[in-house]
XYZ file of C-alpha atoms in Angstrom:
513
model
C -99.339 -62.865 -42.954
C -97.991 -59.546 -42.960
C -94.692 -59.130 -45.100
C -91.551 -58.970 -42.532
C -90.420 -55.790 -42.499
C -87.073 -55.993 -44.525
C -83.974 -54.912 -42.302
C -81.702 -52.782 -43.162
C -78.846 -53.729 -45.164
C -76.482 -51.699 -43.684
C -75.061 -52.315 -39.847
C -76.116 -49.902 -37.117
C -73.046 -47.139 -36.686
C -70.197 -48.923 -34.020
C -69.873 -46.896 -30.622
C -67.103 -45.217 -31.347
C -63.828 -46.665 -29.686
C -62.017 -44.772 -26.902
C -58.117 -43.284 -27.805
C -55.901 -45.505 -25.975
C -54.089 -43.664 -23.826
C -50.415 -43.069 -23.637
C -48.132 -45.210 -21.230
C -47.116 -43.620 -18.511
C -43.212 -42.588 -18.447
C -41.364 -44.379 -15.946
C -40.702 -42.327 -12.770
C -37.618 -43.689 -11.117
C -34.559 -45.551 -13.082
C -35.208 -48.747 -12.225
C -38.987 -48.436 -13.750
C -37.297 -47.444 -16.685
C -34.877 -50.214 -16.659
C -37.868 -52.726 -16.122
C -39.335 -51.194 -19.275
C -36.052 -51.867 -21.140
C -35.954 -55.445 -20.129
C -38.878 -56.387 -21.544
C -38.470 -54.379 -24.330
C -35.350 -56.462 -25.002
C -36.923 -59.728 -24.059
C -39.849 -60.242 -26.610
C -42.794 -62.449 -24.598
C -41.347 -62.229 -21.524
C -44.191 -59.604 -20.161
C -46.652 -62.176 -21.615
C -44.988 -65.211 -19.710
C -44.672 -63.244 -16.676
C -48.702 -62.725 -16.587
C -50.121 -66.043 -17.926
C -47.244 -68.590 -17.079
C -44.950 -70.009 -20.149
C -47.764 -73.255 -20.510
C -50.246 -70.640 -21.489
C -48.403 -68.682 -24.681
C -49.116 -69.441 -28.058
C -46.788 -71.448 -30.308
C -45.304 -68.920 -31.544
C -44.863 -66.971 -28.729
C -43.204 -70.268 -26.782
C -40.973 -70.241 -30.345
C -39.905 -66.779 -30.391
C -39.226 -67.441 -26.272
C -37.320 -70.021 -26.373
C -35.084 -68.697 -29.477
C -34.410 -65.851 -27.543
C -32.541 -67.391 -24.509
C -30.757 -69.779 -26.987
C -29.257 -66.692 -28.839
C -26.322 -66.431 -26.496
C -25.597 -70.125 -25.795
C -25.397 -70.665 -29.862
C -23.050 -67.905 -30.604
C -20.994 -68.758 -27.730
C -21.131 -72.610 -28.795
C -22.922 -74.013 -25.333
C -25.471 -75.383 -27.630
C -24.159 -77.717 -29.979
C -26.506 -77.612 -33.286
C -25.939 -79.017 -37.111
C -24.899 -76.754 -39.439
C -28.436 -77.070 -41.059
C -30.076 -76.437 -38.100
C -27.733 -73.487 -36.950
C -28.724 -71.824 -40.439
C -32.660 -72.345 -39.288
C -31.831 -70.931 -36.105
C -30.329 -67.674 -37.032
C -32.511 -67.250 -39.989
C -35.432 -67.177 -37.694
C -33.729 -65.166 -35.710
C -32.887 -62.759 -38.334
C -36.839 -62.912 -39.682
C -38.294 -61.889 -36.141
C -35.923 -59.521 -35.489
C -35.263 -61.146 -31.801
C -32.669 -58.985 -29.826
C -28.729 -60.031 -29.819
C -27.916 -58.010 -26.797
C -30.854 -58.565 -23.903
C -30.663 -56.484 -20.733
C -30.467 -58.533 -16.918
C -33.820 -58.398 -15.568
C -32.489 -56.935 -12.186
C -29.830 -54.482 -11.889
C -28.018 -52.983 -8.914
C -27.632 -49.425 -9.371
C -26.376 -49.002 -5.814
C -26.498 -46.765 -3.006
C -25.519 -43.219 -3.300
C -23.644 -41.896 0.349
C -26.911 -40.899 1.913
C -28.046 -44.984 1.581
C -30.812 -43.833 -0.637
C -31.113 -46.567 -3.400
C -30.220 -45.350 -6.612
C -32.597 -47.095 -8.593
C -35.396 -44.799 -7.113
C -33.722 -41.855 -8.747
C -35.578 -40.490 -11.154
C -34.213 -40.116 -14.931
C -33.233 -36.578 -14.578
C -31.781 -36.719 -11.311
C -29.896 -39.576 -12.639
C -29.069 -37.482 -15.657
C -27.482 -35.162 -12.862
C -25.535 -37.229 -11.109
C -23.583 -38.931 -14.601
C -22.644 -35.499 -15.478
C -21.100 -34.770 -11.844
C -19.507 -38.234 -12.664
C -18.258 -37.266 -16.272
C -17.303 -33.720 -14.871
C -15.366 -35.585 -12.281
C -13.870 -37.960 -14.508
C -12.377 -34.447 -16.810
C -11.112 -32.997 -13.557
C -8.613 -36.263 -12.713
C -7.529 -36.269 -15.901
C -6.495 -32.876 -15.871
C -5.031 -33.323 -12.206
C -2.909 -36.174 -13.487
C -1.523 -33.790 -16.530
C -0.681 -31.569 -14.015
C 1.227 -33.704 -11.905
C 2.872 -35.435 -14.972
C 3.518 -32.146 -16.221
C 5.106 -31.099 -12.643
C 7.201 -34.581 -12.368
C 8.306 -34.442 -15.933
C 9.663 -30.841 -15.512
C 11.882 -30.413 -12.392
C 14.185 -28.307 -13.527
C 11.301 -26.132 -14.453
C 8.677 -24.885 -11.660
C 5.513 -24.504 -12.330
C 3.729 -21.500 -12.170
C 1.952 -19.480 -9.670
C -1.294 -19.849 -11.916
C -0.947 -23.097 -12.585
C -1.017 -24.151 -9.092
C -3.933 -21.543 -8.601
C -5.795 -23.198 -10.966
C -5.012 -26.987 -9.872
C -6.044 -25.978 -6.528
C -8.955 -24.882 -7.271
C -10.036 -27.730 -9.265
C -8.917 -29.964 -6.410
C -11.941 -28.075 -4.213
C -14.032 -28.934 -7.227
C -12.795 -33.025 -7.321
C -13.514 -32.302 -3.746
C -16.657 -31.136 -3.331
C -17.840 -33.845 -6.351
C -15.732 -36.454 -4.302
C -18.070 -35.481 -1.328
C -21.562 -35.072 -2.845
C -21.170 -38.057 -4.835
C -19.580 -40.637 -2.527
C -19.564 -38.729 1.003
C -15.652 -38.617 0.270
C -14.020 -36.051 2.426
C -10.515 -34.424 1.056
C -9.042 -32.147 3.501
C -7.553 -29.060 2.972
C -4.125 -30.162 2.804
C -4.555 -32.696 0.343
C -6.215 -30.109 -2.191
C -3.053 -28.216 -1.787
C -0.369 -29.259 -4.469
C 2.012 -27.816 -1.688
C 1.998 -31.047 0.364
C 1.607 -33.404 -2.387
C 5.611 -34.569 -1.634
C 4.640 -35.159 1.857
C 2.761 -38.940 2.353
C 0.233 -38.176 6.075
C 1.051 -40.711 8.688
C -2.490 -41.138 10.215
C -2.838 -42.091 13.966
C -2.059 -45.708 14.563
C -4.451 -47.014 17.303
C -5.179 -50.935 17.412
C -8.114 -52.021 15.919
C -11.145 -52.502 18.902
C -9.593 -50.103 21.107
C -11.564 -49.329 23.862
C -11.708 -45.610 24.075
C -11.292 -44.594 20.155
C -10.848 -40.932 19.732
C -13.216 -39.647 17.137
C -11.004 -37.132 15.603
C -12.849 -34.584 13.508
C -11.548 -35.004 9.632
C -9.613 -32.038 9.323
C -7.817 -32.520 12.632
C -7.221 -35.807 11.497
C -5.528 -34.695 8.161
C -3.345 -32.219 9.516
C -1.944 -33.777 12.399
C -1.288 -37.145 10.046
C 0.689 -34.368 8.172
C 2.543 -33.371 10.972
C 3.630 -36.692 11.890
C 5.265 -36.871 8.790
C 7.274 -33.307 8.297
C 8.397 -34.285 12.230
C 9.436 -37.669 11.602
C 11.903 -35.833 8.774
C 12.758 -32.795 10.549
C 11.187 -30.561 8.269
C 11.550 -26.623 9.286
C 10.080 -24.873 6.742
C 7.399 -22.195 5.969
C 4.997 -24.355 5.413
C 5.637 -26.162 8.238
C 5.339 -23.274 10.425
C 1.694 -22.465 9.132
C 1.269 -26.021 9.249
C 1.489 -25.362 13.228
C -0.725 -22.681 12.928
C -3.303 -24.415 11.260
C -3.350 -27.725 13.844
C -3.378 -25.159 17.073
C -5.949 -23.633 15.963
C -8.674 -26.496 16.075
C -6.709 -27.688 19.256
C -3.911 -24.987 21.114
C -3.451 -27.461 23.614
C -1.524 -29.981 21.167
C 1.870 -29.167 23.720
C 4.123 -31.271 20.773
C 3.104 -28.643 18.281
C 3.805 -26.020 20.172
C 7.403 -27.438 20.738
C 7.851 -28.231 17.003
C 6.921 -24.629 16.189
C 9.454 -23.166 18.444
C 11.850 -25.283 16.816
C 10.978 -24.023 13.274
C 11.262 -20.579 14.906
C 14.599 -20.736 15.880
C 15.825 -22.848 13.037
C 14.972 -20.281 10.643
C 15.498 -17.742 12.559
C 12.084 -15.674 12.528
C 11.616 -12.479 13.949
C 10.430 -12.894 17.803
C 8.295 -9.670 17.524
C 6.568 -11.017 14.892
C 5.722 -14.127 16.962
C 4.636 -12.615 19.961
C 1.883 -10.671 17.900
C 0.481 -13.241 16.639
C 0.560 -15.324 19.972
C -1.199 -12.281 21.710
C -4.163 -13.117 19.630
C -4.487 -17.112 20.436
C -3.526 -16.153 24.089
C -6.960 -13.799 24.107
C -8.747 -16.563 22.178
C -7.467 -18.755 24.605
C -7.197 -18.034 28.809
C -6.918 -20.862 30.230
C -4.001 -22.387 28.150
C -1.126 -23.439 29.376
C 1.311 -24.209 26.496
C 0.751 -20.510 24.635
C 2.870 -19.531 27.757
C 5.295 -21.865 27.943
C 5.843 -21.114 24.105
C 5.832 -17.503 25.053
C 8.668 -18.145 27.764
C 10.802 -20.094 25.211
C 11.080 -17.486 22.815
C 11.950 -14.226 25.328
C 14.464 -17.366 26.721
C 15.693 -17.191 22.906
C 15.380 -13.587 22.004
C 16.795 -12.242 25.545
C 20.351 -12.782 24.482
C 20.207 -11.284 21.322
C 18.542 -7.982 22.812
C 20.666 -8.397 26.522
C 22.875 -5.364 25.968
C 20.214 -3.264 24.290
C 18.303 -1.203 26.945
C 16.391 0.241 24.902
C 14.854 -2.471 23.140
C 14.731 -4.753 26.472
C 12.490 -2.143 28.130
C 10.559 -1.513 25.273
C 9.853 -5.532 25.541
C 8.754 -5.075 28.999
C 6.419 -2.630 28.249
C 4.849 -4.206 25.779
C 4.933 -7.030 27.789
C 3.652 -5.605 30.667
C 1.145 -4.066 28.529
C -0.347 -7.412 27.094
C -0.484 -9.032 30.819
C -2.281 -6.473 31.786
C -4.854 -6.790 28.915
C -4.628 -10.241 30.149
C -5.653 -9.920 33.763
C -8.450 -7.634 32.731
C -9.939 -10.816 31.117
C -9.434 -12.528 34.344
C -7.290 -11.443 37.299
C -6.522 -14.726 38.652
C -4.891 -16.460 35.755
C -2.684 -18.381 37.030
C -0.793 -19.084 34.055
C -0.118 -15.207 33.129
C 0.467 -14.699 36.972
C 3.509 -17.503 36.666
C 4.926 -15.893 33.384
C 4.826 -12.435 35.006
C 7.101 -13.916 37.802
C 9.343 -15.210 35.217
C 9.249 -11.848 33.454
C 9.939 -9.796 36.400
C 13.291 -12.032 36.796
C 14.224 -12.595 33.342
C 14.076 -8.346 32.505
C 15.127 -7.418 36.072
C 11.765 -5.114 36.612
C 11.836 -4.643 39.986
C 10.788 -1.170 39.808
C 8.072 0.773 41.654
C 5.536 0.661 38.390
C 5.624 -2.860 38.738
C 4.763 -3.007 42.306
C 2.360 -0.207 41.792
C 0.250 -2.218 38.973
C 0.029 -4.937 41.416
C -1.325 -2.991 44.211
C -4.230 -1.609 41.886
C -4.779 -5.611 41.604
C -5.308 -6.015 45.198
C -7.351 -2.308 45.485
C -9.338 -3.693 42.711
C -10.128 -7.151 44.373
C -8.393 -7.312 47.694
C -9.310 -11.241 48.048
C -7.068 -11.648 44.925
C -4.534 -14.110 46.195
C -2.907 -14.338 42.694
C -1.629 -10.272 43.465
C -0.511 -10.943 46.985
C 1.805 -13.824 46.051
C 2.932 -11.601 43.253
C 3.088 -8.788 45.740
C 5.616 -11.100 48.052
C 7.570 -12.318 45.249
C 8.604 -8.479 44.096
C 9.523 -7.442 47.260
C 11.367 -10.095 48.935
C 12.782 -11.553 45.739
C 14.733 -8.318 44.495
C 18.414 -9.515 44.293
C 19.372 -5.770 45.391
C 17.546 -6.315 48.559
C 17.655 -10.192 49.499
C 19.661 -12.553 49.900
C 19.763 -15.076 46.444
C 18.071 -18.699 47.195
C 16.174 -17.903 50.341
C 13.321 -19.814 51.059
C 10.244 -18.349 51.024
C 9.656 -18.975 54.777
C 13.057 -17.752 56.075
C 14.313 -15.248 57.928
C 16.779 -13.013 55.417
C 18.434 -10.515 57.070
C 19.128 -8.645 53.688
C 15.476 -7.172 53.240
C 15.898 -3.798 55.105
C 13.308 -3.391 57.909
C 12.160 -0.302 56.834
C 10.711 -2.400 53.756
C 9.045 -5.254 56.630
C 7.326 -2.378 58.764
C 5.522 -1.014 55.444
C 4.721 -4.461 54.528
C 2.988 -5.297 57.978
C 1.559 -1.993 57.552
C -0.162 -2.911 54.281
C -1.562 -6.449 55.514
C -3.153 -5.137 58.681
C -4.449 -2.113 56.630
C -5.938 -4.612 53.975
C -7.073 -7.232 56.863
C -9.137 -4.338 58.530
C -10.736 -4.165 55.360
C -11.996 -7.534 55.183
C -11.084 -9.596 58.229
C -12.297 -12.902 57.018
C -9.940 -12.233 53.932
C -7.413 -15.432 54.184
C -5.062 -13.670 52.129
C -3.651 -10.835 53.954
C -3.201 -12.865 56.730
C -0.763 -15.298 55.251
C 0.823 -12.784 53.614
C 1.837 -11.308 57.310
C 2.813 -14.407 58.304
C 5.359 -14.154 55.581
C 6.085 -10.942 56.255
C 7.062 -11.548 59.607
C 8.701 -14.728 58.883
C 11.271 -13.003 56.186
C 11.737 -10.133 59.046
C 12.929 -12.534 61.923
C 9.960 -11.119 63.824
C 8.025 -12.790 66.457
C 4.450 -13.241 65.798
C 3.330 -11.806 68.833
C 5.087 -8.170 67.843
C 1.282 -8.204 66.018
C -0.662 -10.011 68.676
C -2.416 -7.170 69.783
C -3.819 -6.743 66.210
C -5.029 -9.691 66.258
C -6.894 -9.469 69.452
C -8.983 -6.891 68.374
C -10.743 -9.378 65.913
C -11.218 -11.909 68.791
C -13.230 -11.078 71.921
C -14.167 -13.115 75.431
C -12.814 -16.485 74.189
C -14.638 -19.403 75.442
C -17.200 -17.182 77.575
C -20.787 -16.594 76.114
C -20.404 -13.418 74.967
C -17.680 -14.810 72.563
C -17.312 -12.649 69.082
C -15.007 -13.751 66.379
C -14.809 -11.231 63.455
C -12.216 -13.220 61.490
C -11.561 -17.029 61.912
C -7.938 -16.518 60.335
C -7.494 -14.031 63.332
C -8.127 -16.733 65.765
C -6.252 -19.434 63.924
C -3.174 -16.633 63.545
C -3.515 -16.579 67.610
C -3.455 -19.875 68.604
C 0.033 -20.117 66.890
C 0.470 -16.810 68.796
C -0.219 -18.387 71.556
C 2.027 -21.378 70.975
C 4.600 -19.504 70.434
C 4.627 -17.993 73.545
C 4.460 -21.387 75.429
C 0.715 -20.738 75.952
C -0.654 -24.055 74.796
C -3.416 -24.215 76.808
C -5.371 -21.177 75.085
C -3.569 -22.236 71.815
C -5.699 -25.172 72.086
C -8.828 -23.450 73.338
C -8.274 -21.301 69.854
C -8.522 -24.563 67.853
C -11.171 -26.141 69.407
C -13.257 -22.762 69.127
C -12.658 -23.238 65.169
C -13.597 -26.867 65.212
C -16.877 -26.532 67.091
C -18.129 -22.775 66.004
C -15.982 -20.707 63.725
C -14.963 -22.949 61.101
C -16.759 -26.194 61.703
C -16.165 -27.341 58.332
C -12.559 -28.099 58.577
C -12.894 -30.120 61.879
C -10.412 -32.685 61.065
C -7.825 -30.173 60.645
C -8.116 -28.056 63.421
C -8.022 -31.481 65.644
C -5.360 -32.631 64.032
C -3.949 -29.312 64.985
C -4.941 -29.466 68.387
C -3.538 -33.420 68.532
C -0.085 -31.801 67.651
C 0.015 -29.084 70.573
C -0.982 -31.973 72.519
C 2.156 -33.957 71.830
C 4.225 -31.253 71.947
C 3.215 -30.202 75.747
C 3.783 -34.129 76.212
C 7.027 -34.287 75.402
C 7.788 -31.007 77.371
């Protein structure tokens, strides 16, 4: 037989083994806190996969010494003293972990709900220095308001308080990315850090809650306070400012600023400047008027015997409302403090009655300018009688004045006949005169033609309605009733019920004659 072939002596090379590769590094915190616990809790991984049956001895040994660490040292576990030594020997030997980490932890929520614990290291590195950084700034912020308390003989200085409200905007802006905190303005100002905000007191469930933006919130909590102790101060006063500016129609705050006003006695001029600006910002408001009449009420005395200063207050007074009505000419606000005006600083002059009649040439269907127009020239005390109704017959107002007024309204009517206004204003016109209505019938006429035939032609409905009490004043009520019942069923259809309600009343009038 052949000889076997010897082997070789020597084992065939080993495939060569791969590198093991790296862990991966944990990519959120609570990864890395996973990694920690089991790097703190020696077999734990191991029972976790295979079950605590399936671990070696010593594995189950070094387990189970583990979780006895902290019930022997705190005595749960009562053990000899021999087998105490044992215990921590083995301990010792192994090197098992005193300190073991929880195998869940609750890192929280930050204020967007996102779960902390999905942060990842370095945004969690991030977010302990805002902490820390936040944690310097209080501490600070307390020395300074030890250092402010301790001191109050001694003020502190303008950089000081520069500086601590500065880093308030800082805890502030920490405050808010870190917890969704919001600090208002008022409380980052040292300024108000006497004064404790009374916030708005509603009962809990209400059914209409107001959802008060923050900062409105803040500052009118603060004005609460300063009002419930009278405060009229500078800050105070921009206080005001501050809380009409996110809402001018806050009428208490308008009131408490006039109060500061006159308690310190501010300069008027001053005011009104400023309020020109809000008014502009502001139209439709009521209360920057009202606040407006209150102070000339207040500063009128003071500048009474002054001519020249009281005119130059009209002017510029004039001047604004006029600025004003170009915004828009039927305010009816700045149209009821120019009547005020006009009576307060006795301007009952021809440049005033002149700017009003550009209103009307402007916009002739501006009713605001006619009522103005009626107030100037039958309210001037040097040519009516004081208190007269609006409607009455005052035989102060010269004639002269009543024949250019009629003049005016049938000049403007023939301009636009279905213009209500100029018609009611000759009604007045003629009412304050003592005049009969039918010294203007024939004007009217001409707007009316062939009543109740076919041929009919109304040019103005307020012509016809002006006739029938033409008519009715004559004793006519027959075609002062055929007037109304041509508005109810052609001309003006769409106040029926009045002009039959209208007609009902001439009825029972020629019933009881």
């Amino acid at each position: 037989m052949p000889p076997k072939s010897k082997g070789s002596s020597k084992a065939p090379n080993p495939e060569p083994k791969a590198a093991s590769e790296p862990p991966l590094a944990p990519q959120t915190v609570s990864q890395r806190s996973q990694e920690r616990f089991f790097r703190t809790n020696p077999c734990e991984k191991r029972r976790q996969d295979v079950g605590l049956a399936s671990l070696t001895p010593a594995e189950k040994k070094s387990y189970t010494h583990t979780h006895l660490i902290l019930p022997v040292a705190d005595r749960r576990v009562p053990l000899s003293n021999k087998a105490e030594r044992e215990f921590w020997k083995h301990v010792a030997k192994e090197g098992l972990p005193i300190r073991r980490l929880a195998r869940s932890y609750a890192w929280g929520n930050d204020r967007s709900g996102r779960d902390i614990g999905t942060y990842s290291p370095e945004e969690l590195e991030q977010r302990t220095l805002k902490h820390a950084r936040l944690t310097a700034l209080q501490i600070q912020h307390r020395q300074f308001l030890s250092r402010r308390d301790r001191n109050e003989d001694v003020e502190v200085s303008s950089e000081d308080i520069q500086e601590e409200k500065k880093r308030r905007q800082t805890m502030a802006a920490l405050k808010r990315d870190l917890y969704g905190q919001t600090t208002g303005a008022l409380a980052k100002d040292p300024e108000w850090d006497d004064v404790l905000p009374i916030p708005q007191d509603e009962p809990e469930g209400a059914l209409a809650q107001i959802a008060y933006p923050d900062d409105y919130a803040e500052a009118v909590s603060y004005l609460r306070a300063v009002m419930a102790t009278d405060e009229c101060s500078p800050r105070c006063l921009r206080l005001t400012e501050h809380v009409i500016s996110m809402n001018p129609a806050h009428y208490t705050v308008w009131l408490y600023r006039f109060k500061i006003i006159s308690v310190l006695k501010l300069s008027i001029p001053d005011e009104i400047t400023w309020l020109n600006k809000v008014a502009l910002a502001n139209l439709k408001n009521y209360q920057i008027w009202n606040h407006r009449q209150l102070l000339i009420d207040y500063y009128y005395p003071e500048i009474e015997e002054d001519t020249a200063t009281t005119r130059a207050l009209g002017r510029s007074e004039t001047a604004f409302i006029t600025k004003m009505l170009d915004e828009d000419a039927k305010n009816y606000h700045v149209w009821s403090y120019r009547q005020y005006l006009i009576g307060k600083l006795s301007m009952w002059t021809a440049s005033e009655l002149g700017s009003t009649q550009n209103l009307i040439e402007d916009d002739v269907r501006n009713n605001s300018a006619w009522s103005h127009r009626f107030y100037l020239v039958f309210s001037d005390p040097t040519a009516s009688t004081a208190g007269a109704l609006p409607t009455e017959h005052d035989p102060k107002v010269p004639e002269a004045t009543v024949d250019r007024e009629i003049a005016y309204a049938q000049e403007k009517i023939a301009l636009a006949p279905q213009n209500q206004s100029p018609w009611n204003y000759l009604l007045g016109v003629l009412a304050k005169g003592g005049r009969k209505l039918a010294t203007v019938q024939d004007f009217a006429e001409q707007y009316v033609s062939a009543l109740g035939e076919e041929d009919e032609e109304v040019r103005s409905s307020h012509a016809l309605d002006f006739l029938a009490k033409v008519y009715h004043e004559n004793g006519d009520t027959e075609k002062a009733a055929l007037c109304l019942r041509r508005l109810s069923e052609k001309w003006d259809p769409v106040r029926e019920g009045y002009w039959k309600y209208r007609g009902g009343l001439l009825q029972g009038v020629a019933a009881s004659a």
